[in-house]
Amino acid sequence: MIPFLDLKEINQQYHQDLKDACSRVIDSGWYIMGNELDKFEQEFAEYCGSKYCIGVANGLDALILTLRAWKELGKLEDGDEVIVPSNTYIASILAISENNLTPVLVEPNAKTFNLAAEGIKSAITERTKAILPVHLYGQISPMDEIVSIANEHNLLILEDCAQSHGALLDGKKAGTWGDAGAFSFYPGKNLGALGDAGAITTDNEELFEVLTALRNYGSHEKYKNKYKGVNSRLDEIQAAMLRVKLKHLDRETKARQAVAQQYLEGISNPLIELPFVSYAEGHVWHLFVIKTKYREKLQKYLSDNGIQTLIHYPIAPHKQLAYSEWNELHLPISEELHKDVLSLPISSVLETGDVRICVELINKFSN
């Protein structure tokens, strides 16, 4: 079986370094909000090119707390509208509704699957206060255009960078284009922890100060609580693991790009629509997602031949029971994507020969 993603093999590359990092934390006797977190925040901020990084418990909290901080700062209030792509993972939308804000679902560009300028412009109302672009599958959104729109209408930008660690546009990395960037380090991400973890990047000192309190019960100083905060702290063990893996992220990205290029050059089946690449040099290929009208048949065919694939994502957010108030909405581009997309195996440890097998089988597939 060619696995979709072999996390054990990925982490095996750093087996001893990860063990040493874990031992370092155990031996320190300090397990929350210590040296490892401080160092990781500094190193990840430097990697991204941002002034600040705030480690939190997971990627969803990174989104939720950033929006919450803007409410504390008076930049957002209940009911304000936040533009978000309609084909994203539901976490992007949950963060908005969790803050009593109003998600405004905007159809993506049918080629890139990311937000496009024309869609954003058509959705702006007098209640619009923020844009939440999602850099889906590892390709950064057209942030130059999005920033221009945000500046024109005085809108905040929160980048959802859960799938785009290190993604580039015009030499500038994901998480540094907007007012803040939210990252997930879920184990399957390009930069994955060995458990749940997340972070926020920003250049704004005021936002940084509020976020560091919100993640820690609303407190900057023990037993003194300025805000009604939460417990969402990136722990020392996960910070230490991430420090090990961050050193290798660019090398792993190059390996993913090589796999993607092999797919792009090799797959020629007319029943398959390949990903559209806007910024080849900056795409980090968290996922390699094809489209086909014969998804179920193709997925079974590949499985029968020893290839594991996944669907990201089978149900559109507006068709989820959690958002039953949207179930009658018709968003044709998103609905087609959720019906037709299939994710092929891709990782930094996927062998060239295994990619070749995938390509050959896909090219032999017929309906």
Short mmCIF file of N, CA, C and O in Angstrom, two decimals, residues 243-331:
data_model
loop_
_atom_site.label_atom_id
_atom_site.label_comp_id
_atom_site.label_asym_id
_atom_site.label_seq_id
_atom_site.Cartn_x
_atom_site.Cartn_y
_atom_site.Cartn_z
N ARG A 243 10.59 23.01 17.04
CA ARG A 243 11.90 23.61 16.81
C ARG A 243 12.80 22.67 16.01
O ARG A 243 13.55 23.11 15.13
N VAL A 244 12.72 21.38 16.31
CA VAL A 244 13.50 20.39 15.56
C VAL A 244 13.06 20.38 14.10
O VAL A 244 13.89 20.45 13.18
N LYS A 245 11.77 20.33 13.88
CA LYS A 245 11.25 20.14 12.53
C LYS A 245 11.30 21.40 11.67
O LYS A 245 11.40 21.32 10.45
N LEU A 246 11.25 22.57 12.32
CA LEU A 246 11.32 23.83 11.58
C LEU A 246 12.63 23.94 10.79
O LEU A 246 12.66 24.47 9.68
N LYS A 247 13.70 23.40 11.35
CA LYS A 247 15.01 23.45 10.68
C LYS A 247 15.00 22.73 9.33
O LYS A 247 15.82 23.01 8.47
N HIS A 248 14.07 21.80 9.17
CA HIS A 248 14.04 20.97 7.97
C HIS A 248 12.87 21.30 7.05
O HIS A 248 12.67 20.62 6.03
N LEU A 249 12.10 22.33 7.39
CA LEU A 249 10.88 22.61 6.64
C LEU A 249 11.16 22.95 5.18
O LEU A 249 10.47 22.45 4.28
N ASP A 250 12.16 23.77 4.90
CA ASP A 250 12.42 24.16 3.52
C ASP A 250 12.86 22.95 2.68
O ASP A 250 12.46 22.82 1.52
N ARG A 251 13.65 22.07 3.27
CA ARG A 251 14.05 20.86 2.54
C ARG A 251 12.84 19.97 2.26
O ARG A 251 12.68 19.43 1.15
N GLU A 252 11.96 19.84 3.25
CA GLU A 252 10.77 19.03 3.05
C GLU A 252 9.84 19.66 2.01
O GLU A 252 9.21 18.95 1.22
N THR A 253 9.78 20.97 1.99
CA THR A 253 8.96 21.66 0.99
C THR A 253 9.48 21.36 -0.42
O THR A 253 8.69 21.10 -1.34
N LYS A 254 10.78 21.39 -0.59
CA LYS A 254 11.36 21.08 -1.90
C LYS A 254 11.03 19.66 -2.33
O LYS A 254 10.77 19.38 -3.52
N ALA A 255 11.02 18.74 -1.37
CA ALA A 255 10.67 17.35 -1.68
C ALA A 255 9.21 17.26 -2.12
O ALA A 255 8.87 16.54 -3.07
N ARG A 256 8.32 17.98 -1.45
CA ARG A 256 6.90 18.02 -1.84
C ARG A 256 6.75 18.62 -3.24
O ARG A 256 5.94 18.14 -4.06
N GLN A 257 7.49 19.68 -3.51
CA GLN A 257 7.40 20.32 -4.82
C GLN A 257 7.86 19.38 -5.92
O GLN A 257 7.30 19.38 -7.03
N ALA A 258 8.86 18.54 -5.61
CA ALA A 258 9.34 17.57 -6.60
C ALA A 258 8.27 16.51 -6.89
O ALA A 258 8.08 16.11 -8.05
N VAL A 259 7.58 16.06 -5.85
CA VAL A 259 6.49 15.10 -6.04
C VAL A 259 5.39 15.72 -6.90
O VAL A 259 4.89 15.11 -7.85
N ALA A 260 5.01 16.95 -6.56
CA ALA A 260 3.96 17.64 -7.31
C ALA A 260 4.35 17.80 -8.78
O ALA A 260 3.52 17.60 -9.68
N GLN A 261 5.60 18.15 -9.02
CA GLN A 261 6.05 18.33 -10.40
C GLN A 261 5.99 17.02 -11.18
O GLN A 261 5.63 16.99 -12.37
N GLN A 262 6.29 15.93 -10.49
CA GLN A 262 6.22 14.61 -11.13
C GLN A 262 4.77 14.29 -11.52
O GLN A 262 4.51 13.76 -12.61
N TYR A 263 3.84 14.62 -10.65
CA TYR A 263 2.42 14.44 -10.98
C TYR A 263 2.02 15.33 -12.15
O TYR A 263 1.35 14.89 -13.10
N LEU A 264 2.39 16.61 -12.08
CA LEU A 264 1.98 17.58 -13.10
C LEU A 264 2.50 17.21 -14.48
O LEU A 264 1.81 17.38 -15.49
N GLU A 265 3.72 16.71 -14.52
CA GLU A 265 4.33 16.35 -15.80
C GLU A 265 3.88 14.98 -16.29
O GLU A 265 3.88 14.72 -17.50
N GLY A 266 3.47 14.11 -15.35
CA GLY A 266 3.18 12.73 -15.73
C GLY A 266 1.73 12.40 -16.00
O GLY A 266 1.43 11.58 -16.87
N ILE A 267 0.82 13.03 -15.27
CA ILE A 267 -0.59 12.68 -15.43
C ILE A 267 -1.15 13.32 -16.71
O ILE A 267 -1.11 14.54 -16.87
N SER A 268 -1.65 12.47 -17.59
CA SER A 268 -2.16 12.96 -18.88
C SER A 268 -3.55 12.46 -19.20
O SER A 268 -4.06 12.68 -20.30
N ASN A 269 -4.19 11.78 -18.26
CA ASN A 269 -5.53 11.25 -18.48
C ASN A 269 -6.53 12.39 -18.66
O ASN A 269 -6.66 13.25 -17.78
N PRO A 270 -7.26 12.43 -19.78
CA PRO A 270 -8.21 13.53 -20.01
C PRO A 270 -9.39 13.55 -19.04
O PRO A 270 -10.11 14.56 -18.97
N LEU A 271 -9.57 12.49 -18.27
CA LEU A 271 -10.63 12.45 -17.28
C LEU A 271 -10.24 13.16 -15.98
O LEU A 271 -11.06 13.33 -15.08
N ILE A 272 -8.98 13.57 -15.92
CA ILE A 272 -8.43 14.17 -14.71
C ILE A 272 -8.09 15.64 -14.96
O ILE A 272 -7.42 15.97 -15.95
N GLU A 273 -8.55 16.51 -14.06
CA GLU A 273 -8.17 17.92 -14.11
C GLU A 273 -7.10 18.17 -13.05
O GLU A 273 -7.34 17.98 -11.86
N LEU A 274 -5.94 18.61 -13.50
CA LEU A 274 -4.81 18.85 -12.60
C LEU A 274 -4.94 20.20 -11.89
O LEU A 274 -5.65 21.09 -12.36
N PRO A 275 -4.24 20.37 -10.77
CA PRO A 275 -4.28 21.66 -10.07
C PRO A 275 -3.76 22.79 -10.93
O PRO A 275 -2.82 22.61 -11.70
N PHE A 276 -4.38 23.95 -10.78
CA PHE A 276 -3.91 25.16 -11.46
C PHE A 276 -2.93 25.86 -10.54
O PHE A 276 -3.23 26.12 -9.37
N VAL A 277 -1.76 26.16 -11.06
CA VAL A 277 -0.70 26.74 -10.24
C VAL A 277 -0.48 28.20 -10.64
O VAL A 277 -0.07 28.49 -11.76
N SER A 278 -0.77 29.10 -9.70
CA SER A 278 -0.57 30.53 -9.97
C SER A 278 0.87 30.95 -9.70
O SER A 278 1.45 31.72 -10.45
N TYR A 279 1.42 30.45 -8.60
CA TYR A 279 2.75 30.87 -8.16
C TYR A 279 3.60 29.63 -7.90
O TYR A 279 3.73 29.19 -6.77
N ALA A 280 4.15 29.06 -8.97
CA ALA A 280 4.84 27.77 -8.88
C ALA A 280 5.97 27.78 -7.86
O ALA A 280 6.15 26.84 -7.10
N GLU A 281 6.72 28.88 -7.82
CA GLU A 281 7.89 28.92 -6.94
C GLU A 281 7.50 28.99 -5.47
O GLU A 281 8.29 28.64 -4.60
N GLY A 282 6.26 29.43 -5.20
CA GLY A 282 5.86 29.61 -3.81
C GLY A 282 4.84 28.63 -3.30
O GLY A 282 4.44 28.70 -2.13
N HIS A 283 4.40 27.69 -4.14
CA HIS A 283 3.41 26.69 -3.74
C HIS A 283 4.11 25.62 -2.90
O HIS A 283 5.10 25.03 -3.33
N VAL A 284 3.59 25.35 -1.69
CA VAL A 284 4.26 24.40 -0.80
C VAL A 284 3.57 23.03 -0.78
O VAL A 284 4.00 22.13 -0.07
N TRP A 285 2.50 22.87 -1.54
CA TRP A 285 1.88 21.56 -1.79
C TRP A 285 1.58 20.78 -0.51
O TRP A 285 2.03 19.66 -0.33
N HIS A 286 0.79 21.40 0.36
CA HIS A 286 0.27 20.63 1.49
C HIS A 286 -0.56 19.46 0.97
O HIS A 286 -0.50 18.35 1.51
N LEU A 287 -1.33 19.71 -0.07
CA LEU A 287 -2.12 18.67 -0.72
C LEU A 287 -1.96 18.78 -2.23
O LEU A 287 -1.77 19.87 -2.77
N PHE A 288 -2.05 17.63 -2.90
CA PHE A 288 -2.11 17.62 -4.36
C PHE A 288 -3.50 17.13 -4.73
O PHE A 288 -3.83 15.96 -4.59
N VAL A 289 -4.33 18.08 -5.16
CA VAL A 289 -5.77 17.81 -5.33
C VAL A 289 -6.15 17.85 -6.81
O VAL A 289 -5.99 18.87 -7.47
N ILE A 290 -6.65 16.73 -7.29
CA ILE A 290 -7.15 16.65 -8.66
C ILE A 290 -8.67 16.73 -8.65
O ILE A 290 -9.31 16.60 -7.60
N LYS A 291 -9.25 16.96 -9.83
CA LYS A 291 -10.71 16.94 -9.98
C LYS A 291 -11.08 15.90 -11.04
O LYS A 291 -10.39 15.77 -12.06
N THR A 292 -12.17 15.19 -10.78
CA THR A 292 -12.69 14.26 -11.76
C THR A 292 -14.16 14.01 -11.51
O THR A 292 -14.60 14.00 -10.35
N LYS A 293 -14.92 13.84 -12.58
CA LYS A 293 -16.34 13.52 -12.45
C LYS A 293 -16.54 12.07 -12.02
O LYS A 293 -17.67 11.66 -11.73
N TYR A 294 -15.46 11.33 -11.97
CA TYR A 294 -15.54 9.90 -11.64
C TYR A 294 -14.79 9.60 -10.35
O TYR A 294 -14.09 8.60 -10.23
N ARG A 295 -14.95 10.50 -9.38
CA ARG A 295 -14.15 10.41 -8.15
C ARG A 295 -14.29 9.07 -7.43
O ARG A 295 -13.28 8.45 -7.08
N GLU A 296 -15.52 8.65 -7.17
CA GLU A 296 -15.71 7.42 -6.39
C GLU A 296 -15.10 6.22 -7.11
O GLU A 296 -14.45 5.38 -6.50
N LYS A 297 -15.31 6.17 -8.42
CA LYS A 297 -14.77 5.05 -9.20
C LYS A 297 -13.24 5.10 -9.21
O LYS A 297 -12.58 4.06 -9.05
N LEU A 298 -12.67 6.29 -9.38
CA LEU A 298 -11.22 6.43 -9.39
C LEU A 298 -10.64 6.09 -8.03
O LEU A 298 -9.62 5.38 -7.93
N GLN A 299 -11.26 6.57 -6.96
CA GLN A 299 -10.74 6.29 -5.62
C GLN A 299 -10.74 4.80 -5.33
O GLN A 299 -9.77 4.26 -4.77
N LYS A 300 -11.82 4.11 -5.71
CA LYS A 300 -11.88 2.66 -5.50
C LYS A 300 -10.84 1.94 -6.34
O LYS A 300 -10.15 1.02 -5.88
N TYR A 301 -10.68 2.36 -7.59
CA TYR A 301 -9.68 1.77 -8.50
C TYR A 301 -8.28 1.92 -7.92
O TYR A 301 -7.50 0.95 -7.90
N LEU A 302 -7.95 3.10 -7.42
CA LEU A 302 -6.62 3.31 -6.83
C LEU A 302 -6.46 2.49 -5.55
O LEU A 302 -5.40 1.90 -5.32
N SER A 303 -7.49 2.44 -4.73
CA SER A 303 -7.43 1.65 -3.50
C SER A 303 -7.23 0.17 -3.82
O SER A 303 -6.42 -0.51 -3.18
N ASP A 304 -7.95 -0.32 -4.80
CA ASP A 304 -7.82 -1.73 -5.20
C ASP A 304 -6.42 -2.04 -5.69
O ASP A 304 -5.97 -3.19 -5.65
N ASN A 305 -5.73 -0.99 -6.17
CA ASN A 305 -4.35 -1.16 -6.66
C ASN A 305 -3.30 -0.68 -5.66
O ASN A 305 -2.15 -0.44 -6.02
N GLY A 306 -3.72 -0.54 -4.39
CA GLY A 306 -2.76 -0.26 -3.33
C GLY A 306 -2.37 1.19 -3.13
O GLY A 306 -1.30 1.47 -2.57
N ILE A 307 -3.22 2.11 -3.54
CA ILE A 307 -2.91 3.54 -3.37
C ILE A 307 -4.00 4.19 -2.52
O ILE A 307 -5.18 4.16 -2.87
N GLN A 308 -3.60 4.79 -1.42
CA GLN A 308 -4.54 5.45 -0.52
C GLN A 308 -4.73 6.91 -0.93
O GLN A 308 -3.76 7.64 -1.13
N THR A 309 -5.96 7.32 -1.09
CA THR A 309 -6.29 8.72 -1.37
C THR A 309 -7.28 9.21 -0.32
O THR A 309 -7.91 8.42 0.37
N LEU A 310 -7.42 10.53 -0.23
CA LEU A 310 -8.39 11.13 0.70
C LEU A 310 -9.19 12.20 -0.03
O LEU A 310 -8.80 12.66 -1.12
N ILE A 311 -10.30 12.60 0.57
CA ILE A 311 -11.14 13.66 0.01
C ILE A 311 -11.12 14.86 0.95
O ILE A 311 -11.52 14.75 2.10
N HIS A 312 -10.63 15.97 0.46
CA HIS A 312 -10.60 17.24 1.21
C HIS A 312 -11.44 18.28 0.45
O HIS A 312 -10.93 18.92 -0.44
N TYR A 313 -12.70 18.42 0.75
CA TYR A 313 -13.48 17.86 1.86
C TYR A 313 -14.79 17.39 1.25
O TYR A 313 -15.29 18.01 0.30
N PRO A 314 -15.38 16.31 1.76
CA PRO A 314 -16.55 15.72 1.08
C PRO A 314 -17.83 16.53 1.19
O PRO A 314 -18.70 16.43 0.34
N ILE A 315 -17.98 17.35 2.25
CA ILE A 315 -19.21 18.11 2.46
C ILE A 315 -18.86 19.59 2.60
O ILE A 315 -18.04 19.97 3.44
N ALA A 316 -19.50 20.41 1.79
CA ALA A 316 -19.27 21.85 1.87
C ALA A 316 -19.78 22.40 3.20
O ALA A 316 -20.76 21.90 3.75
N PRO A 317 -19.12 23.42 3.75
CA PRO A 317 -19.57 23.97 5.04
C PRO A 317 -21.04 24.37 5.06
O PRO A 317 -21.73 24.16 6.07
N HIS A 318 -21.54 24.92 3.97
CA HIS A 318 -22.93 25.38 3.97
C HIS A 318 -23.93 24.22 3.86
O HIS A 318 -25.14 24.45 3.94
N LYS A 319 -23.42 23.01 3.72
CA LYS A 319 -24.28 21.83 3.71
C LYS A 319 -24.15 21.01 4.99
O LYS A 319 -24.74 19.93 5.12
N GLN A 320 -23.38 21.51 5.94
CA GLN A 320 -23.20 20.82 7.22
C GLN A 320 -24.38 21.08 8.14
O GLN A 320 -24.96 22.17 8.15
N LEU A 321 -24.71 20.09 8.98
CA LEU A 321 -25.79 20.27 9.94
C LEU A 321 -25.48 21.39 10.93
O LEU A 321 -26.39 22.06 11.44
N ALA A 322 -24.20 21.60 11.21
CA ALA A 322 -23.81 22.66 12.15
C ALA A 322 -24.28 24.03 11.67
O ALA A 322 -24.52 24.93 12.48
N TYR A 323 -24.41 24.20 10.36
CA TYR A 323 -24.89 25.45 9.78
C TYR A 323 -26.16 25.18 8.98
O TYR A 323 -26.25 25.51 7.79
N SER A 324 -27.13 24.61 9.65
CA SER A 324 -28.39 24.24 8.99
C SER A 324 -29.09 25.45 8.38
O SER A 324 -29.85 25.32 7.42
N GLU A 325 -28.82 26.64 8.92
CA GLU A 325 -29.45 27.85 8.37
C GLU A 325 -28.98 28.15 6.95
O GLU A 325 -29.60 28.94 6.23
N TRP A 326 -27.88 27.52 6.54
CA TRP A 326 -27.34 27.72 5.19
C TRP A 326 -27.66 26.57 4.24
O TRP A 326 -27.28 26.63 3.06
N ASN A 327 -28.31 25.53 4.72
CA ASN A 327 -28.42 24.31 3.92
C ASN A 327 -29.14 24.51 2.59
O ASN A 327 -28.94 23.71 1.66
N GLU A 328 -29.95 25.54 2.48
CA GLU A 328 -30.66 25.79 1.21
C GLU A 328 -29.85 26.68 0.26
O GLU A 328 -30.27 26.90 -0.88
N LEU A 329 -28.72 27.17 0.71
CA LEU A 329 -27.87 27.98 -0.16
C LEU A 329 -27.37 27.13 -1.33
O LEU A 329 -27.08 25.95 -1.19
N HIS A 330 -27.24 27.79 -2.48
CA HIS A 330 -26.66 27.11 -3.65
C HIS A 330 -25.39 27.85 -4.05
O HIS A 330 -25.46 29.01 -4.51
N LEU A 331 -24.26 27.22 -3.83
CA LEU A 331 -22.97 27.79 -4.19
C LEU A 331 -22.31 26.81 -5.16
O LEU A 331 -21.59 25.89 -4.76
#
